Amino acid sequence: MTRPARRDLANAVRFLAIDAVEAAKSGHPGMPMGMADIAEVLWNDHYRHNPRNPQWPDRDRFVLSNGHGSMLHYALLHLAGYDLPLDEIKRFRQLHSKTAGHPERHITPGIETTTGPLGQGIANAVGMALAERLLAQRFNRDGHTVVDHYTWCFMGDGCLMEGISHEVCSLAGTWGLGKLIAFWDDNGISIDGEVQGWFTDDTAKRFEAYGWQVIKNVDGHDPEEIQQAIATAKAETQRPTLICCRTHIGFGSPNKQGKESSHGAPLGKDEVALTREALKWPHASFEVPADLRDAWNAKARGADLESNWNARFAAYAKAHPELAAEFERRMKGELPADFAEAAREYVAKLQAEGPVVASRKASQMAIETFAPRLPELVGGSADLAHSNLTTWKGQKAVTTTDVDARYVHYGVREFGMTAIGSGLALHGGFIPFDATFLVFSDYARNAVRMSALLPVRSIHVYTHDSIGLGEDGPTHQPVEHLASLRLIPNHDVWRPGDAVESAMSWACALQRVEGPSSLVFSRQNLAHQQRTAEQVADIARGGYVLSDPASAKFEVILVGTGSELELARLAAVKLAEEGIQARVVSMPCFEAFKRQPLEYREGVLPSWCRKRVVVEAGSTEHWRVIAGLDGAVVGIDRFGESAPGDTLMKRFGFTVENVVAAAKALR
């Protein structure tokens, strides 16, 4: 059988995109029309995947960083044979369809990551490429190569304008990620028009400066040039590659090609008809001829690719059974069978020993304990390793070829760091963590949000959690940050009150597969709290009763987190001396507490007790839901000052006397 012409194969993608956008009366047809020729060559000749098993471990990863062009990806998945029938293409952008306005990983089979916020797709791709390399170092052995795949990324001008692209592409060059190949859709057009008025970077020189191989001036509508560029990219093993593709947005549209009018709106009925005529596509809306469908279908080829890998993996498992078992466990996202019990034992040990340390130090102690048990744990800090305390004994940097390389020096790149971490998690085989000061979570926030939306099991470590950090002043002192992070859906925020709660927060975050966790730690030392075994277990519930009056019914509840937990406890002691009985509740993770059964929550915060004081060195509004209309919140709703931490805590009312006064005022 004669293979259809490449232009016809590409046109099948173009018109599925055109027709879907037209039917939805919204969307972005211009990018799919412009990149269809590139996608056709890549997907039909190079992209290794299996539509029957989108989770095959050694598949290539494809990322559409310019996610507004989602119909390009949906058309490719549909034609290749993924579980994305034509009816779903026809339901583009409709409620509960598998073809959302931007690619969403948890909805559509074959989508590797959710994209839309420009620049984060390429950041995820860098993380995926790093994961591939680290897994290859860990598991490949002479005569047995079980990890060997590429990460491909499409990106547009908007991705390259975003600052995150600078952060992550610089790192990709430093790390020498030779199996990362990115295609720049150089069409000179964005939503506002011709980009020459706001995007005049010499992109090629920029990427050369990062240490990338750059292939310039590729005609993005010439299959032979695209083919040669990909071959050149694959031949380079020590550097990532940027392929600069000159394209026409809205390719084939007689009146809208090369214009912003094709970027973010349907072509219109008349222009669609003219485009069909111009590209010699006589077929009805959503119609793709059988010969084109047959040529696009990748099921048989994908099955063969996976079958071949399965045979090689079986031989590998015979030669290296322990490594094979570890690989399978990690790619399934399962923790070692003994981890939960080991974590419980470690937490119990800390409770018995009672160390008085800063929670950032307790966090490092937890990492030191858990990292040797979890070879999948990978992470690092945004140039604050010795402040965040994220290092551990025997760590190996990802810039080495060590089989256990998994520490990342990210440099001052909070946003890129966090999005790369999501890419590591998305690839599989790793549980990533990232770290910076809490105040700089602002730089990373959209990537934190995306980690919850994807969702992925990633751990965001934030230290220097309040005005208590002291002399660095208000630029470095978080105020609203805890509340802001707690607003993100599907995101657990832990602010532990001592070393025991710190260890438990790590254990819970490592075991939480539903989404990310932020662990927020102090600079200053925190007092150890006395607990029973039951209370220790209840830490995982997010909130629990730390203490009750010995011989009388409590009449006020004091709720504390982090460094203010001890403040609440001491205030309860003082109140008791004045004949006022107080319960003390520790609330290290409000989100986990909210998930508990009503009976448990009522047992901790009974509705009959409306006299409540919440104490936290952060903004107050979040805690009104706990304090209630009759309660009080001791917090801070202004920026801090530069002074020693102890001085500032007194200056802003974080004292026993002030908490006692707040409680007495409720009587």
C-alpha positions in Angstrom: 0.0 0.0 0.0 1.3 3.4 -1.0 1.7 5.7 2.1 -0.3 8.9 1.9 1.5 12.1 1.3 2.8 13.8 4.4 0.9 17.0 3.7 -2.3 15.0 3.6 -1.4 13.3 6.9 -0.7 16.7 8.4 -3.9 18.1 7.0 -5.9 15.4 8.9 -4.6 17.0 12.1 -5.2 20.5 10.8 -8.8 20.0 10.0 -9.7 18.0 13.1 -8.4 21.0 15.0 -10.2 23.5 12.7 -13.5 21.6 12.9 -13.4 21.1 16.7 -12.7 24.8 17.3 -15.4 25.8 14.9 -17.9 23.5 16.6 -17.0 24.8 20.1 -17.0 28.4 18.8 -13.9 28.9 20.9 -10.3 27.7 20.9 -7.0 28.3 19.2 -6.8 26.9 15.6 -3.7 28.8 14.5 -1.0 26.8 16.4 -2.3 23.4 15.4 -2.5 24.5 11.8 1.1 25.9 12.0 2.7 22.9 13.8 0.9 20.0 12.1 3.7 19.3 9.7 6.3 19.1 12.6 4.0 16.9 14.6 3.4 14.6 11.7 7.1 13.9 11.2 7.7 13.5 14.9 4.8 11.3 15.7 4.9 9.0 12.7 8.7 8.6 12.5 10.3 9.1 15.9 7.9 9.3 18.8 8.0 5.9 20.7 4.7 5.3 22.4 1.9 2.7 22.8 -1.7 4.0 22.5 -2.9 0.7 24.1 -0.8 1.4 27.2 -0.2 5.2 27.8 1.8 4.3 30.9 4.4 2.0 29.4 7.5 3.0 31.5 10.0 3.4 28.6 7.8 5.4 26.3 8.9 8.8 25.0 7.3 11.8 26.7 5.6 14.4 24.7 4.8 17.8 26.2 2.7 20.5 24.6 4.1 23.6 26.4 2.0 25.9 24.3 -1.1 24.2 25.6 -3.6 26.6 24.1 -3.0 24.6 20.9 -4.5 21.6 22.7 -6.5 20.4 19.6 -3.1 19.6 18.0 -2.5 17.1 20.8 -6.0 15.7 20.8 -6.0 15.2 17.1 -2.7 13.3 17.4 -3.9 11.1 20.2 -7.2 10.4 18.4 -5.5 9.5 15.1 -2.8 7.4 16.8 -5.3 5.2 18.4 -5.6 6.4 22.0 -8.9 6.0 23.9 -10.1 9.4 22.5 -12.9 8.7 20.1 -14.2 11.1 17.5 -17.2 12.0 19.7 -14.8 13.5 22.2 -13.1 15.5 19.5 -16.5 16.9 18.6 -17.1 17.8 22.2 -14.0 20.0 22.4 -14.2 22.4 25.4 -17.5 21.0 26.6 -18.5 20.0 30.1 -17.0 16.6 31.1 -15.4 16.0 27.7 -11.9 14.4 27.5 -10.9 17.4 25.3 -10.7 20.3 27.7 -9.6 23.8 26.5 -6.0 23.1 27.6 -4.5 19.6 28.0 -5.3 18.1 31.4 -3.3 15.0 32.4 -5.9 13.6 34.7 -8.6 13.7 32.1 -7.2 12.6 28.7 -5.3 9.4 28.0 -1.9 10.1 26.6 -1.5 13.6 28.0 1.7 13.6 30.1 1.2 16.9 31.9 -1.4 19.6 32.2 -0.3 22.7 30.4 -1.7 26.1 29.8 0.3 28.5 32.0 3.0 29.2 29.4 6.6 28.1 30.2 5.6 25.4 32.7 5.3 22.7 30.1 9.0 23.1 29.1 9.8 23.1 32.8 8.0 19.8 33.3 9.8 18.5 30.3 13.2 19.3 31.8 12.1 17.4 34.9 11.0 14.4 32.8 14.4 14.4 31.0 16.3 14.6 34.2 14.2 11.7 35.6 15.1 9.6 32.5 18.8 10.3 32.9 18.8 9.6 36.7 16.8 6.3 36.2 19.1 5.2 33.5 22.1 5.8 35.8 20.4 3.9 38.5 19.1 0.9 36.6 20.8 0.3 33.3 23.6 -2.2 33.3 26.0 -3.6 30.7 24.0 -5.5 28.2 20.7 -4.4 29.8 19.3 -1.0 28.9 15.8 -0.7 30.3 15.6 3.1 30.5 16.2 4.8 27.2 13.7 7.3 25.9 13.4 11.0 24.7 11.4 13.9 26.0 9.9 16.0 23.2 8.5 19.5 23.8 6.6 21.9 21.6 6.7 25.5 22.7 5.8 28.9 21.3 7.0 32.5 21.7 4.9 32.9 24.8 6.7 30.1 26.6 10.1 31.7 25.8 8.9 35.1 27.0 8.0 33.7 30.4 10.9 34.0 32.9 10.5 30.3 33.9 11.8 29.3 30.5 15.1 31.0 31.3 15.4 29.3 34.7 14.8 25.8 33.5 16.5 25.9 30.1 19.6 27.2 31.7 19.6 24.2 34.1 18.9 21.8 31.2 22.0 23.0 29.5 24.1 22.8 32.7 22.8 19.2 33.3 23.5 18.2 29.7 20.1 16.6 29.1 20.9 15.1 25.7 17.5 13.4 25.4 15.5 16.6 25.7 14.5 18.0 22.3 12.4 21.1 22.0 10.7 22.6 19.0 10.2 26.4 18.9 7.2 27.4 16.9 8.8 30.6 15.5 5.8 32.2 13.9 6.3 35.7 15.1 2.7 36.0 16.3 1.0 36.1 19.7 -2.5 37.1 20.7 -1.7 40.8 20.6 -0.2 40.6 17.1 3.3 40.6 15.6 5.8 40.0 18.5 8.6 42.2 17.0 7.3 45.0 19.3 7.9 43.0 22.5 10.0 39.9 21.7 13.3 40.7 19.9 15.5 38.2 21.8 18.1 36.4 19.8 16.6 33.1 20.9 19.2 31.0 19.1 22.1 32.7 20.8 20.3 32.6 24.1 20.0 28.8 24.0 23.6 28.4 22.7 24.6 30.4 25.8 22.7 27.9 28.0 24.8 25.1 26.5 22.1 23.7 24.1 22.6 22.5 20.5 20.6 24.9 18.4 19.4 24.0 14.9 18.3 27.2 13.2 16.0 28.2 10.4 14.2 25.0 9.9 11.2 25.3 7.6 8.4 24.0 9.8 6.3 23.1 6.8 9.0 21.1 5.0 9.0 17.4 6.2 12.5 16.8 4.8 14.0 19.7 6.8 12.1 18.7 9.9 13.4 15.1 9.5 17.0 16.2 9.1 16.7 18.5 12.1 15.4 15.6 14.3 18.2 13.3 13.1 20.7 16.0 14.0 19.1 16.4 17.4 19.2 12.7 18.2 22.8 12.5 17.2 23.8 14.9 20.0 23.9 13.0 23.3 25.6 15.5 25.6 23.4 18.6 25.1 19.7 19.3 24.8 18.5 20.5 21.4 16.4 23.4 20.4 15.0 23.1 16.8 14.0 26.6 15.6 11.1 26.1 13.2 9.9 28.9 11.0 6.1 28.4 10.7 3.0 30.3 9.6 0.3 30.5 12.2 -3.0 29.5 10.7 -1.2 27.7 7.8 -3.4 27.3 4.8 -6.0 29.9 5.7 -6.2 32.3 2.7 -7.1 35.4 4.8 -5.8 34.5 8.3 -2.5 32.7 7.8 0.3 34.7 9.5 -2.2 36.8 11.5 -3.2 37.1 15.1 -6.8 36.6 14.0 -6.2 32.9 13.7 -4.6 32.6 17.2 -7.4 32.5 19.6 -10.7 32.4 17.8 -12.5 30.1 15.2 -11.7 30.8 11.6 -15.4 31.2 10.8 -17.5 29.2 8.5 -16.5 31.0 5.3 -12.8 30.9 6.1 -13.0 27.2 6.9 -14.4 26.6 3.5 -11.7 28.6 1.8 -9.0 26.8 3.8 -10.4 23.4 2.7 -10.2 24.6 -0.9 -6.7 26.0 -0.5 -5.3 22.8 1.1 -7.2 20.5 -1.2 -9.2 18.9 1.6 -12.5 18.0 0.1 -13.8 16.0 3.1 -16.7 16.9 5.3 -16.3 18.3 8.8 -14.6 15.8 11.2 -14.1 13.3 8.3 -10.7 11.7 7.9 -10.4 9.1 5.0 -9.7 5.5 5.9 -6.2 5.5 4.3 -5.1 8.4 6.3 -6.5 6.9 9.5 -4.7 3.6 8.8 -1.4 5.5 8.2 -1.7 7.4 11.5 -2.7 4.4 13.6 0.2 3.6 15.9 -1.4 0.7 17.9 0.5 -2.1 16.2 3.8 -0.3 16.2 3.4 0.7 19.8 2.5 -2.8 20.8 5.7 -4.1 19.1 7.8 -1.5 20.8 6.5 -2.3 24.2 6.7 -6.1 23.6 10.3 -5.7 22.6 11.0 -3.8 25.8 9.1 -6.3 27.9 11.4 -9.1 26.5 14.4 -7.0 27.4 13.1 -6.2 30.8 12.5 -9.9 31.5 16.1 -10.7 30.7 17.1 -7.8 32.9 15.0 -9.1 35.8 16.6 -12.5 35.4 20.1 -11.0 35.6 19.3 -8.3 38.2 16.2 -9.3 40.1 16.6 -6.8 43.0 17.0 -3.9 40.6 14.1 -5.0 38.5 11.9 -5.2 41.6 12.9 -1.8 42.7 12.3 -0.3 39.3 8.8 -1.8 39.1 8.0 -0.6 42.6 9.1 2.9 41.9 7.4 3.2 38.6 4.1 2.1 40.3 4.6 4.9 42.8 4.6 2.4 45.7 6.7 3.0 48.8 8.8 0.1 50.3 6.6 -2.3 52.2 8.2 -1.5 55.5 8.2 2.3 55.2 5.0 3.0 57.1 6.2 1.0 60.1 9.7 2.5 60.0 8.2 6.0 59.9 6.1 5.2 63.0 9.1 3.9 64.8 11.1 7.0 64.0 8.4 9.3 65.2 8.0 7.3 68.4 11.7 7.5 68.9 11.7 11.3 68.7 8.8 11.5 71.1 10.7 9.5 73.6 13.9 11.4 73.1 12.3 14.9 73.0 14.9 16.9 71.0 14.6 20.7 71.3 15.6 21.9 67.8 14.4 24.2 65.1 11.8 22.5 63.0 14.0 23.1 59.9 16.7 21.0 61.8 14.0 18.4 62.6 13.1 18.3 58.9 16.8 17.6 58.0 16.8 14.8 60.6 13.7 13.3 58.9 15.4 13.5 55.5 18.5 11.9 57.0 16.3 9.0 58.2 14.0 8.6 55.2 16.4 9.2 52.3 18.4 6.0 52.7 15.1 4.0 52.8 13.6 5.8 49.8 16.0 5.8 46.8 13.2 7.6 44.9 13.4 10.7 47.0 15.1 13.4 44.9 15.3 17.1 45.6 17.2 20.1 46.7 17.1 23.8 47.4 17.0 27.1 45.5 20.5 28.1 46.7 19.6 27.8 50.3 20.6 24.3 51.2 22.5 25.3 54.3 19.6 27.5 55.5 16.8 25.1 54.5 18.8 22.2 55.8 17.9 19.9 52.9 21.2 18.0 52.6 21.8 14.6 54.0 24.9 12.4 54.6 26.2 10.7 51.5 24.0 12.7 49.0 25.2 12.7 45.4 24.5 15.6 43.1 22.6 15.1 39.9 25.5 16.6 38.0 27.5 13.3 38.8 27.1 9.9 37.1 26.7 8.2 40.5 23.9 5.5 40.4 22.4 7.2 43.5 22.6 10.8 42.2 19.5 12.6 43.5 20.5 15.9 45.1 19.6 19.0 43.0 21.3 22.4 43.4 18.7 24.5 41.7 20.3 27.9 42.1 18.0 30.9 42.7 15.2 29.5 40.6 12.1 29.0 42.8 9.6 28.9 40.0 11.6 26.6 37.7 12.6 24.4 40.6 9.0 23.7 41.6 7.9 23.0 38.1 10.9 20.7 37.4 9.9 18.8 40.5 6.4 18.2 39.0 8.1 16.9 35.9 10.2 14.5 38.0 7.0 13.2 39.7 5.1 13.0 36.4 7.7 10.9 34.8 7.5 8.3 37.5 10.1 6.7 39.6 10.7 9.7 41.9 9.2 11.6 44.8 10.6 15.1 44.5 11.0 17.9 47.0 12.0 21.5 46.6 13.0 24.1 49.2 13.3 27.8 49.8 12.3 30.4 52.4 8.5 30.6 52.9 8.4 34.2 51.8 9.8 33.1 48.4 7.0 30.6 47.8 5.4 33.6 46.1 7.9 33.1 43.2 6.9 29.5 42.9 3.2 29.8 43.6 1.8 29.0 40.2 3.9 25.9 40.0 2.7 24.9 43.5 -0.8 25.4 42.2 -0.1 23.3 39.2 1.4 20.5 41.4 -2.0 20.3 43.1 -4.0 20.5 39.9 -2.0 17.8 38.0 -2.0 16.3 40.7 1.5 15.0 41.7 3.1 13.7 44.9 5.6 16.5 45.4 6.9 18.0 48.6 7.5 21.8 49.0 9.8 22.6 51.9 9.6 26.1 53.2 11.7 27.4 56.2 12.1 30.7 58.0 8.3 30.6 58.5 7.5 33.9 60.3 8.7 37.2 61.6 10.7 35.0 64.0 13.5 34.8 61.5 14.4 38.2 62.7 17.0 40.6 61.3 16.5 40.0 57.6 13.4 42.2 57.9 10.0 42.4 56.2 11.3 41.5 52.7 12.1 38.0 54.1 9.4 37.7 56.7 6.3 35.9 55.5 2.9 37.1 56.7 0.2 36.2 54.2 2.0 33.2 52.8 0.6 30.4 54.9 -3.0 31.6 54.3 -2.2 31.9 50.6 -0.9 28.4 50.3 -3.8 27.0 52.3 -6.2 28.4 49.7 -4.9 26.1 47.0 -7.2 23.1 46.6 -5.9 19.6 47.0 -2.8 20.9 48.8 -1.8 20.0 52.4 0.1 22.7 54.3 1.9 21.5 57.4 3.3 23.8 60.1 4.6 21.5 62.8 5.1 22.6 66.4 8.2 20.5 67.3 10.5 17.8 66.1 7.9 15.0 66.5 5.3 16.9 64.4 8.0 17.7 61.8 8.8 14.0 61.3 5.2 13.1 61.1 4.6 15.8 58.5 7.3 14.3 56.3 5.9 10.8 56.8 2.4 12.0 55.8 3.7 13.9 52.8 5.7 11.0 51.5 2.7 8.7 51.8 0.1 11.1 50.3 -0.4 10.1 46.7 -3.4 12.4 46.0 -1.4 15.6 45.7 1.4 17.8 47.0 2.2 18.9 50.5 4.0 22.0 51.8 6.0 21.6 54.9 6.7 24.8 56.7 9.5 25.0 59.3 11.0 27.4 61.7 14.4 29.0 62.0 14.2 29.1 65.8 14.3 26.2 68.3 10.9 24.7 69.3 10.1 23.2 72.6 9.3 19.5 72.8 5.7 18.6 73.6 4.6 15.7 75.9 2.2 13.3 74.2 0.7 9.8 74.7 1.1 7.2 71.9 -2.5 8.0 70.9 -1.7 11.7 70.6 1.3 11.0 68.5 -0.8 8.9 66.1 -3.4 11.7 66.0 -0.8 14.1 64.6 -1.4 12.6 61.2 -5.1 13.7 61.5 -3.9 17.3 61.2 -5.3 18.5 64.5 -5.6 16.9 67.9 -5.9 17.7 71.6 -2.5 18.3 73.1 -3.7 18.9 76.7 -6.8 19.3 78.8 -7.3 20.5 82.4 -6.5 17.9 84.9 -9.6 18.2 87.1 -12.1 20.5 85.5 -14.0 21.0 82.3 -12.3 23.4 79.9 -14.1 26.7 79.1 -11.8 28.0 76.4 -9.8 26.4 73.6 -6.4 27.6 72.6 -5.3 26.4 69.1 -1.6 26.7 68.1 0.6 25.9 65.2 4.4 25.9 64.7 6.4 28.0 67.0 3.2 29.3 68.6 2.1 25.9 69.9 4.3 26.2 72.9 2.9 29.7 73.4 -0.6 28.3 73.5 0.5 25.6 76.0 2.2 28.2 78.3 -0.9 30.4 78.1 -3.1 27.5 79.2 -0.9 27.0 82.3 -1.1 30.7 83.1 -4.9 30.7 82.7 -5.2 27.8 85.0 -3.3 29.7 87.6 -6.1 32.3 87.3 -8.8 29.8 87.5 -9.6 29.6 83.8 -9.5 26.1 82.4 -8.2 25.8 78.8 -7.9 23.0 76.3 -4.8 23.2 74.0 -5.2 22.0 70.4 -2.3 21.5 68.0 -3.3 22.1 64.4 -0.3 21.4 62.2 -2.3 20.7 59.1 -5.8 22.3 58.7 -6.4 20.5 55.4 -5.8 17.0 56.9 -8.0 17.9 59.9 -10.9 19.0 57.6 -10.8 15.5 56.0 -11.5 13.8 59.4 -14.9 12.5 60.3 -17.3 14.9 61.9 -17.2 12.9 65.1 -13.5 13.3 65.4 -13.5 17.0 64.6 -16.3 17.6 67.1 -14.2 15.7 69.7 -11.3 18.1 69.2 -13.2 21.3 68.7 -16.6 20.8 70.3 -19.2 23.1 68.9 -20.5 23.9 72.5 -17.2 25.7 73.2 -17.3 29.0 71.3 -14.6 30.7 73.3 -11.5 29.9 71.1 -8.2 31.6 70.5 -6.0 30.7 67.6 -2.4 31.6 67.7 -0.2 31.7 64.6 2.5 34.2 63.5 0.8 34.9 60.2 -2.3 36.6 58.8 -5.4 36.0 60.7 -8.3 35.7 58.2 -7.8 32.0 57.5 -8.3 31.1 61.1 -11.6 32.9 61.6 -13.3 29.6 60.5 -11.8 27.9 63.6 -12.1 30.8 66.0 -15.7 31.6 65.0 -17.5 34.8 65.5 -17.1 34.6 69.2 -13.4 33.8 69.1 -10.1 35.6 68.6 -7.0 35.2 66.5 -3.6 36.3 67.7 -1.7 36.8 64.5 -0.2 39.5 62.3 -1.8 41.4 59.5 1.0 43.9 58.7 4.6 43.6 57.4 7.3 43.0 60.0 10.4 44.8 60.9 14.2 44.2 61.1 15.2 43.1 64.6 16.2 40.0 66.5 13.5 37.3 66.3 12.6 37.3 70.0 12.3 41.1 70.0 9.9 41.0 67.1 7.7 38.2 68.6 7.2 40.4 71.6 6.8 43.5 69.5 3.9 42.0 67.6 2.1 40.4 70.6 3.3 36.8 70.4 3.6 36.5 74.2 1.9 34.5 76.9 0.5 37.6 78.4 -1.2 38.6 75.1 -2.7 35.2 74.5 -4.0 35.1 78.0 -5.5 38.6 77.6 -7.2 37.5 74.3 -8.7 34.4 76.1 -9.9 36.5 79.1 -11.5 39.0 76.8 -13.8 36.3 75.5 -15.4 35.7 79.0 
